[in-house]
Coordinates of C-alpha atoms in Angstrom, one line a residue:
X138 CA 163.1 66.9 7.6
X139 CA 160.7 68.1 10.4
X140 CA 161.1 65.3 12.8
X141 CA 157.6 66.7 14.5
X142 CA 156.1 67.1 11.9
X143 CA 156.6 63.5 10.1
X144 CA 155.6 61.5 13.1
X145 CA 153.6 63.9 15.5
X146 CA 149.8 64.0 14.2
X147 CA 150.0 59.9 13.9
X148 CA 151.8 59.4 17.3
X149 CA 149.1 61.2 18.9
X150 CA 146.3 58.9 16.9
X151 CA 148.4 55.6 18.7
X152 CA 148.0 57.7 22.0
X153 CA 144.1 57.7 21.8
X154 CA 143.8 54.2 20.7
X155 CA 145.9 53.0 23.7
X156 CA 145.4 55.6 25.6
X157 CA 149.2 56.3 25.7
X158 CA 151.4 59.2 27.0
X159 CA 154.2 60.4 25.0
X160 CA 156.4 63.1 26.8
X161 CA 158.5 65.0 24.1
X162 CA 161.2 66.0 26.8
X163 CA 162.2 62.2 27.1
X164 CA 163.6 61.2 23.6
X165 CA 165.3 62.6 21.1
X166 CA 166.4 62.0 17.2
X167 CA 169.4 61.9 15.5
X168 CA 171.2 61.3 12.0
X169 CA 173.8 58.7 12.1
X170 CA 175.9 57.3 9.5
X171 CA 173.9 53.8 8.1
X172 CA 177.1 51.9 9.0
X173 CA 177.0 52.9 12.4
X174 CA 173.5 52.1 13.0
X175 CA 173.8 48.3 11.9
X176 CA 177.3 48.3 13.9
X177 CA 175.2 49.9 17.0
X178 CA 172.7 47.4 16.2
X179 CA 174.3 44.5 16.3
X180 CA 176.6 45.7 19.6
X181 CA 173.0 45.6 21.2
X182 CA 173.0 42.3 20.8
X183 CA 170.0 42.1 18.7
X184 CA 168.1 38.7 18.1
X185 CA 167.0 39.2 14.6
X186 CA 168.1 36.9 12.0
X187 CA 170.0 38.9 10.5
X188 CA 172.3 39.4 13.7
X189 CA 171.9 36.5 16.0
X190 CA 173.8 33.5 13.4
X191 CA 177.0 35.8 14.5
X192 CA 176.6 36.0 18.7
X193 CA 174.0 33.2 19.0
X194 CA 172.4 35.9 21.4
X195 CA 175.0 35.7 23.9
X196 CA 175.9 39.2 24.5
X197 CA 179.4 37.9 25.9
X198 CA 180.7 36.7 22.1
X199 CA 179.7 40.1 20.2
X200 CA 183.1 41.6 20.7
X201 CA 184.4 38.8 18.9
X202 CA 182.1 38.4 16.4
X203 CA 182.1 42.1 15.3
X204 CA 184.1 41.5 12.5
X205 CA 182.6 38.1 10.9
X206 CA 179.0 40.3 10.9
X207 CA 181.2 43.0 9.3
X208 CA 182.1 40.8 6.2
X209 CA 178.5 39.2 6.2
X210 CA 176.2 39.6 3.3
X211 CA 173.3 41.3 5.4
X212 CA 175.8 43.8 6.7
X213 CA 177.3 44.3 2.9
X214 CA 174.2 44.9 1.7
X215 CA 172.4 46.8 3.8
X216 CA 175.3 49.7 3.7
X217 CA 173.7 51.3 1.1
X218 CA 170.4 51.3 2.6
X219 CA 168.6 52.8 5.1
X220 CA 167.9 52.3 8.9
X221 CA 167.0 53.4 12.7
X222 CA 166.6 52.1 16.0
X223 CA 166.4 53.0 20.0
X224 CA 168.7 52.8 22.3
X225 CA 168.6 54.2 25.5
X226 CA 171.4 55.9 28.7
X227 CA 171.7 52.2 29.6
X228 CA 171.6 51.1 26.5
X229 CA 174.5 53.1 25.4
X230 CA 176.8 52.9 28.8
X231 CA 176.4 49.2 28.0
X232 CA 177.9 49.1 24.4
X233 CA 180.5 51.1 25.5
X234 CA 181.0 48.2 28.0
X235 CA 181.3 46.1 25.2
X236 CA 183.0 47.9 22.7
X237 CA 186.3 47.9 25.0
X238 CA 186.2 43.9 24.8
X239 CA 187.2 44.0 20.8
X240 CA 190.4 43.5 20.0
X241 CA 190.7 45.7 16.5
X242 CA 191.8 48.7 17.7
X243 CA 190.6 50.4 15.1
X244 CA 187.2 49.9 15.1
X245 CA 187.3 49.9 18.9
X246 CA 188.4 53.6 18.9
X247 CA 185.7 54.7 16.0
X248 CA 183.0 53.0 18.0
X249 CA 184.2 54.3 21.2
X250 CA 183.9 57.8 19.5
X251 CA 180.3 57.1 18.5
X252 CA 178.9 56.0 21.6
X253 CA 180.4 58.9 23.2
X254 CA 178.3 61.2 20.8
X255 CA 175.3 59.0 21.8
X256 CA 176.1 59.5 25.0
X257 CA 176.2 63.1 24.8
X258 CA 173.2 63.4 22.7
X259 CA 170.8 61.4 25.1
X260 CA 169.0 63.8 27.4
X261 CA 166.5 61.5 28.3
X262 CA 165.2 58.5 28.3
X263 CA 165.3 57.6 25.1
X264 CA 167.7 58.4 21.8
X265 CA 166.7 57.3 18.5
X266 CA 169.0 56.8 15.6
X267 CA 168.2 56.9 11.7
X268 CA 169.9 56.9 8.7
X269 CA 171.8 60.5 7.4
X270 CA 170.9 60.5 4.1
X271 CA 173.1 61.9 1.6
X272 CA 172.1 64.8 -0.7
X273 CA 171.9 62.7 -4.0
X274 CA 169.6 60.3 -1.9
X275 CA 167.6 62.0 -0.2
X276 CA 164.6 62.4 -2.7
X277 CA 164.3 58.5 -3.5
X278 CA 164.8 57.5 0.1
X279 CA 163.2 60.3 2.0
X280 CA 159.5 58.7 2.3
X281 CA 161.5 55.4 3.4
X282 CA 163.3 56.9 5.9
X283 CA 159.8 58.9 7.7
X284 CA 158.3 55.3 7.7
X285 CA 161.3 53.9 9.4
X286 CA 161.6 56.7 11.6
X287 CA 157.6 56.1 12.5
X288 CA 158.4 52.9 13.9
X289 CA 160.9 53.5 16.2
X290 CA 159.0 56.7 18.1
X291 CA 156.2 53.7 18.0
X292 CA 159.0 51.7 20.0
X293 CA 159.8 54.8 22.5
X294 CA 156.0 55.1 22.8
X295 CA 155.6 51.7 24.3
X296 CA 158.9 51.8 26.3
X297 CA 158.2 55.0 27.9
X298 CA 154.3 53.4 29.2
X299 CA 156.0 50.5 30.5
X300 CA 154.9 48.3 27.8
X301 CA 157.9 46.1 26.7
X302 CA 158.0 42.0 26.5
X303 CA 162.0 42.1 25.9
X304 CA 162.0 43.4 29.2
X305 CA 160.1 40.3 31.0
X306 CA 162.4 37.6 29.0
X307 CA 164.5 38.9 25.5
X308 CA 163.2 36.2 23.8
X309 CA 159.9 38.2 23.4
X310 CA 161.4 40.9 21.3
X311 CA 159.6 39.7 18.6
X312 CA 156.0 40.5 20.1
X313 CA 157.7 44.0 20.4
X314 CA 158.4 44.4 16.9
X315 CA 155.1 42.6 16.4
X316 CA 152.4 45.3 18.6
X317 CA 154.6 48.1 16.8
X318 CA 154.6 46.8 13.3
X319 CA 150.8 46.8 14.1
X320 CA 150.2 50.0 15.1
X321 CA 152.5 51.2 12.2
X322 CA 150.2 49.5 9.8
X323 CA 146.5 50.8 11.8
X324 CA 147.7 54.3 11.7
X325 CA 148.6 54.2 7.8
X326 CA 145.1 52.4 7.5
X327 CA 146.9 49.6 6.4
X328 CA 145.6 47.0 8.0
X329 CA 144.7 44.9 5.3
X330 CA 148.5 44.8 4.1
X331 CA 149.2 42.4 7.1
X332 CA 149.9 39.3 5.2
X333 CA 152.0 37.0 5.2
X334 CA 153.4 35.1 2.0
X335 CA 153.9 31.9 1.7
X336 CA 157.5 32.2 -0.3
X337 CA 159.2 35.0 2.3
X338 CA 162.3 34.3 2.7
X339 CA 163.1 37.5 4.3
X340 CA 162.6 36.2 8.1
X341 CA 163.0 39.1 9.4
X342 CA 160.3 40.2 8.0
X343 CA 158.2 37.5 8.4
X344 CA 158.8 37.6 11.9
X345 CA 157.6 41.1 11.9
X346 CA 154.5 40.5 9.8
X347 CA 153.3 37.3 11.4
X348 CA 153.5 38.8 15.0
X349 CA 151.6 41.7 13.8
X350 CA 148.8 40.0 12.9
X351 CA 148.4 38.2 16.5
X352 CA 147.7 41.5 17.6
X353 CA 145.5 42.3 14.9
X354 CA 143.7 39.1 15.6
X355 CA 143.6 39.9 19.1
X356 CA 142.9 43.5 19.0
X357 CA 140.5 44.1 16.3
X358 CA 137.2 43.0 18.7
X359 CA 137.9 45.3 21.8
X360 CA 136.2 48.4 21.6
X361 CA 137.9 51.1 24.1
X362 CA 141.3 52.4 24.5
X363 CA 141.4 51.4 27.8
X364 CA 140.6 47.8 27.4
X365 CA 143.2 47.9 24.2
X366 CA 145.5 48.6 26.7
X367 CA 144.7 47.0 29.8
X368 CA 144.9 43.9 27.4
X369 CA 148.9 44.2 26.7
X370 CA 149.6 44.8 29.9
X371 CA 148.0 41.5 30.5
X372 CA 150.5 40.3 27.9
X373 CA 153.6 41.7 28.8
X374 CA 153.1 41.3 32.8
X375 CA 151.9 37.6 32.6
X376 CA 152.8 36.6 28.5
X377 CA 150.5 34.0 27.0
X378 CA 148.5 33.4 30.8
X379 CA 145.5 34.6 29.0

């Protein structure tokens, strides 16, 4: 796959609505294993769901609780699946931190040996991670796997302009995964897909899907880029002081 090629022309389309910079120099993709993206995931400390019934978003209780996600049914499941994220030089010097609190010593050396390749791998800013897909999969999965990969350069977008609500308070992250599930859906002309069904049970997802449609609530009457953006800033400078 031509990682430029997938996510480029639309990247640049979010740019002029938002009027965005994206400097190529600053991030960079690469193919992981899809265990070790939900074990990097969940060594972030991330507050989805699916994640946050094992370390109650305490970062302090995810060495210990490494395990229990491990034998989990989301984690299970998801194994044969796909994924990505972002993760960043801080990001990564942080889980390594982290990963030298669990007491399998086992899994504490393979992760240590990932985050060490992440580590080496992140020139810049940025480093995102998606699933390696195996040859037998890679014709069923591979339009998955460009839409996933989509939404995380949609995350390093909006980090590298400064534009992050995890950053004022982490309980926010959901209006990140919200503005990017947004744009996702506006530059796929998809807009009209942004609903949210009474029977989900996937909260995850609904999560994701409600928060988009705030901002395609709020969005959908200002006219220029510049007011588009001036707008989050608003939000993620001074959240919900409208």
């Amino acid at each position: 796959m031509k990682y430029q090629e997938v996510f480029f022309p639309k990247i640049k389309k979010i740019t002029g609505y938002l009027d965005l910079e994206l400097d190529m120099d600053k991030f960079k993709i690469i193919e992981i294993s899809q265990r070790h993206i939900l074990l990097r995931k969940f060594i972030s400390c991330c507050r989805t769901p699916d994640c946050s019934p094992f370390h109650q978003n305490n970062p302090d209780l995810v060495p210990d609780t490494i395990e229990d996600f491990m034998k989990g049914d989301y984690f299970q499941k998801q194994l044969s699946n796909i994924g990505g994220s972002v993760t960043s030089k801080r990001g990564i010097l942080e889980g390594i931190h982290m990963i030298k609190k669990i007491k399998n010593e086992d899994l504490k050396h393979e992760l240590l040996k990932l985050f060490a390749e992440l580590q080496k791998e992140c020139e810049g800013n940025y480093l995102v991670v998606i699933t390696k897909l195996k040859k037998n999969d890679y014709d069923g999965k591979k339009q998955a796997l460009k839409s996933i990969l989509l939404h995380e350069i949609i995350h390093v977008l909006l980090n590298l302009n400064n534009i992050s609500f995890a950053k004022q308070n982490p309980d926010f992250w959901e209006y990140d995964e919200g503005l990017v599930t947004y744009l996702e859906h506006w530059v796929n002309g998809r807009l009209d897909d942004l609903q949210v069904s009474p029977d989900e049970t996937n909260k995850t997802k609904y999560i994701y899907i409600s928060k988009a449609i705030y901002f395609k609530n709020k969005l959908e009457y200002i006219n220029s880029p510049e007011m588009r953006l001036k707008y989050i800033c608003g939000l993620t400078h001074n959240f919900f002081k409208e």
